[in-house]
Tab-separated table of C-alpha atoms and ligand atoms in Angstrom:
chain	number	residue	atom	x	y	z
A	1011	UNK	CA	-23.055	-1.657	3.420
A	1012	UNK	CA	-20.049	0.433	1.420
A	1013	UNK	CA	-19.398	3.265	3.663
A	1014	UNK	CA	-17.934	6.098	0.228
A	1015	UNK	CA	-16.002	7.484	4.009
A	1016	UNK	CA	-13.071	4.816	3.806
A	1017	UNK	CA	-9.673	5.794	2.428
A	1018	UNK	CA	-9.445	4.053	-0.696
A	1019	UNK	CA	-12.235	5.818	-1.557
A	1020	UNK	CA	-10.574	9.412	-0.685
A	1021	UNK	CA	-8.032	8.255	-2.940
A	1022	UNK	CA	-10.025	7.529	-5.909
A	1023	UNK	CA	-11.698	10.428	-5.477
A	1024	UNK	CA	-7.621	12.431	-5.113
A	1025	UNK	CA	-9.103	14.164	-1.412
A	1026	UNK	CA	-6.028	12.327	-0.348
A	1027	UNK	CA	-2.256	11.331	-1.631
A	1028	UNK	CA	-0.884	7.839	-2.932
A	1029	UNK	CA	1.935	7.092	-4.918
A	1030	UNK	CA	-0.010	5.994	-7.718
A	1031	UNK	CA	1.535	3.161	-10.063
A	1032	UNK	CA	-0.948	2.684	-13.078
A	1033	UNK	CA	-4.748	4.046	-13.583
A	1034	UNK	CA	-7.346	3.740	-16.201
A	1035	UNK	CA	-10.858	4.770	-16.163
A	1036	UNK	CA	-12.507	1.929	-14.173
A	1037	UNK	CA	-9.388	0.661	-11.702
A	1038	UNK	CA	-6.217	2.085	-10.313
A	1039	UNK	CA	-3.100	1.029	-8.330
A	1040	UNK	CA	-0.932	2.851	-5.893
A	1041	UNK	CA	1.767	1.662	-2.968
A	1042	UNK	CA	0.793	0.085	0.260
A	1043	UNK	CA	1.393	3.059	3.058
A	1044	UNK	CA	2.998	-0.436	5.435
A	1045	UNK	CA	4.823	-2.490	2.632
A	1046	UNK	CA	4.935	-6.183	3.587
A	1047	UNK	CA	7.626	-6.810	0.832
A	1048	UNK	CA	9.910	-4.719	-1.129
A	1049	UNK	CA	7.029	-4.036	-3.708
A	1050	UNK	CA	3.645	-3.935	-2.337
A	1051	UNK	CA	0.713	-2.338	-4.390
A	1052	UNK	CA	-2.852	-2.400	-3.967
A	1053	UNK	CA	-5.059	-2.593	-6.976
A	1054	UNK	CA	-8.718	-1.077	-6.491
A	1055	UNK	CA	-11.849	-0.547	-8.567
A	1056	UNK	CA	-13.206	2.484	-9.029
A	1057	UNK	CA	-16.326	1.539	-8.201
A	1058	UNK	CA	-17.836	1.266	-4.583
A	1059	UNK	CA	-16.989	-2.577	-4.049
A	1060	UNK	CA	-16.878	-3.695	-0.775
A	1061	UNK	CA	-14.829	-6.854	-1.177
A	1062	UNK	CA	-13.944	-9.071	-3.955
A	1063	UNK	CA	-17.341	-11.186	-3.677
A	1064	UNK	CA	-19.498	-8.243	-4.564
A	1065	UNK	CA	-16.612	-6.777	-6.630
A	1066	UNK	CA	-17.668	-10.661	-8.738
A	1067	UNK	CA	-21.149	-10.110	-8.224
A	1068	UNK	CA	-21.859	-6.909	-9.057
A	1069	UNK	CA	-18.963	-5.325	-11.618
A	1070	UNK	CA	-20.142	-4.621	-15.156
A	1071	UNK	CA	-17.989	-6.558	-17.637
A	1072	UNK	CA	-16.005	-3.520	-18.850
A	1073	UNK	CA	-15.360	-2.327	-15.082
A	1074	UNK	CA	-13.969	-6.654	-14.636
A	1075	UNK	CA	-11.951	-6.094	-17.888
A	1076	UNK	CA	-10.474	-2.665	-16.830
A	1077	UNK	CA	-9.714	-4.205	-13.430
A	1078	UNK	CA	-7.741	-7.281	-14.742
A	1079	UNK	CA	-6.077	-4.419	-17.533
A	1080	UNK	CA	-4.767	-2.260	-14.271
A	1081	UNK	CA	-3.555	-5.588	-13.168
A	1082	UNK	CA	-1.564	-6.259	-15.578
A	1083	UNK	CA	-0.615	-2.619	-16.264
A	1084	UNK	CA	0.825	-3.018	-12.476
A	1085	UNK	CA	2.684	-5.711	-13.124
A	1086	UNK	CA	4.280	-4.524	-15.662
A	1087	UNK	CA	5.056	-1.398	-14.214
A	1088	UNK	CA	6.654	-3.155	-11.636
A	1089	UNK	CA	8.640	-5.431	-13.575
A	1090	UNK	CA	6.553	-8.504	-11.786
A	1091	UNK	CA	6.683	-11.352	-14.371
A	1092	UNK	CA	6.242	-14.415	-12.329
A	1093	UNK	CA	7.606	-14.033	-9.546
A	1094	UNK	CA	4.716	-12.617	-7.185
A	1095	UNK	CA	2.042	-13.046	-4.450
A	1096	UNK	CA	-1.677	-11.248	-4.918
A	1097	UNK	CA	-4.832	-11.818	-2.256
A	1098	UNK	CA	-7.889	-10.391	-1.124
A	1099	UNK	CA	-8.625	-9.813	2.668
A	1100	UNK	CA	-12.736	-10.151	2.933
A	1101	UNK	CA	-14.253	-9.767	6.034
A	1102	UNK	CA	-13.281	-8.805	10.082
A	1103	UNK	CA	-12.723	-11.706	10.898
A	1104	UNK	CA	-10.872	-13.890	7.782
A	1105	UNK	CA	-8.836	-16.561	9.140
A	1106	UNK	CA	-5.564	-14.837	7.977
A	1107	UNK	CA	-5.393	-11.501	7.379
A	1108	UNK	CA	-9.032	-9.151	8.555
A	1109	UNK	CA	-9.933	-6.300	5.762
A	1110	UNK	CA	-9.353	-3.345	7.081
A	1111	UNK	CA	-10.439	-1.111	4.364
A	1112	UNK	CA	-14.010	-2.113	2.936
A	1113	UNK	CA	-13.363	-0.860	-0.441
A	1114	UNK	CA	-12.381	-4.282	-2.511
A	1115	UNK	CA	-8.632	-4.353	-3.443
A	1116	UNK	CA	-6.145	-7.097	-4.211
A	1117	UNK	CA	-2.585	-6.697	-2.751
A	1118	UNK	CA	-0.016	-7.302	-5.359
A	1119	UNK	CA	3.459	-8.339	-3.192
A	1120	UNK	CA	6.759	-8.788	-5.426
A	1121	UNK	CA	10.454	-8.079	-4.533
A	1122	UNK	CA	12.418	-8.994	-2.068
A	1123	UNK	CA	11.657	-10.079	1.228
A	1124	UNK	CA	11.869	-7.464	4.319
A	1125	UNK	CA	12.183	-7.661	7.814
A	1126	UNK	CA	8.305	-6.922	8.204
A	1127	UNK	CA	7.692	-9.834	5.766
A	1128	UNK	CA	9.619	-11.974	7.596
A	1129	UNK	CA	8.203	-11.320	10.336
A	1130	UNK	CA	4.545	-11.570	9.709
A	1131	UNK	CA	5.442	-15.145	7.879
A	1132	UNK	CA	6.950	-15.856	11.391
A	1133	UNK	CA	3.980	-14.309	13.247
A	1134	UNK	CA	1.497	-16.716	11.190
A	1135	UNK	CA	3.927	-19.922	11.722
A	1136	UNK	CA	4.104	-19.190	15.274
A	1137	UNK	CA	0.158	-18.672	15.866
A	1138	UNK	CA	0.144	-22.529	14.933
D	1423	LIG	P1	-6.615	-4.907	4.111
D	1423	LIG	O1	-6.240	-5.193	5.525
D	1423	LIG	O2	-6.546	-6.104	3.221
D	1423	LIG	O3	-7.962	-4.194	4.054
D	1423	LIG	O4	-5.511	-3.952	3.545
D	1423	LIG	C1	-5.546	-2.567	3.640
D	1423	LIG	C2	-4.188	-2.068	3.276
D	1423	LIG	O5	-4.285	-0.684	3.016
D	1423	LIG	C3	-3.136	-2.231	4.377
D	1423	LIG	O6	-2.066	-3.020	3.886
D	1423	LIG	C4	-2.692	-0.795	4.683
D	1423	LIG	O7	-1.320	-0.695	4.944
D	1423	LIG	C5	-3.098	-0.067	3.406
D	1423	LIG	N1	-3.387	1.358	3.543
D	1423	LIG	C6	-4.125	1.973	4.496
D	1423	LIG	N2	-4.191	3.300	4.272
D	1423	LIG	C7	-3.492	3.519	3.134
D	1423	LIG	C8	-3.174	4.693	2.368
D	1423	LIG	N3	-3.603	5.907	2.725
D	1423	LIG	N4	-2.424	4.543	1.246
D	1423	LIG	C9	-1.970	3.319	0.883
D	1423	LIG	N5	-2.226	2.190	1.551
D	1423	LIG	C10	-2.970	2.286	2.667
């Protein structure tokens, strides 16, 4: 169940600071606090989501369209045209990466590669 507590929620509601990229009226994007890459922005619905699945299920067409718009908006803003990585954690236990906010985003990772990026890539390789 969406718990309105977690801090992507704070953010959408501005009870707490991000360094906020693009926003419309259904979605909005701001910097990962622990980049993985150079550029590293999460995009998140307004609406109380829980993970991309219901995000699918559930989202009214104009709150999909105004998602995909801050996408691209991001992207833009970022001066990401091609070159790029985006995924969606669901779940404690996903075989990657676990969620650790329950409030549906997509990462958005562009730039160049950092030391935490490279090591997380060797982190994964390793757990082979
Ligand atoms: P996930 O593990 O897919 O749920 O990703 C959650 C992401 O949110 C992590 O990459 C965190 O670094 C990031 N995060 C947590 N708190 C904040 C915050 N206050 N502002 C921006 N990003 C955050």
């Amino acid at each position: 169940m969406y718990d309105s507590n977690n801090v992507f929620a704070k953010i959408i509601r501005g009870e707490i600071p991000s360094k906020k990229v693009y926003e419309n009226e259904y979605a909005l994007s701001f910097y990962d606090v622990n980049p993985m890459c150079e550029k590293h922005v999460l995009i998140v619905p307004r609406g109380e989501y829980e993970n991309i699945l219901d995000f699918a299920k559930r989202a009214s067409a104009d709150e999909q369209a105004g998602f995909w718009d801050c996408f691209v908006k991001t992207a833009a803003a970022l001066g990401v045209d091609g070159e790029f990585n985006v995924f969606a954690n669901a779940g404690l236990s996903a075989p990657l990466f676990n969620q650790s906010v329950f409030h549906f985003h997509l990462h958005l990772i562009a730039g160049e590669k950092t030391p935490t990026c490279i090591n997380l890539m060797k982190e994964m390789l390793c757990e082979k």
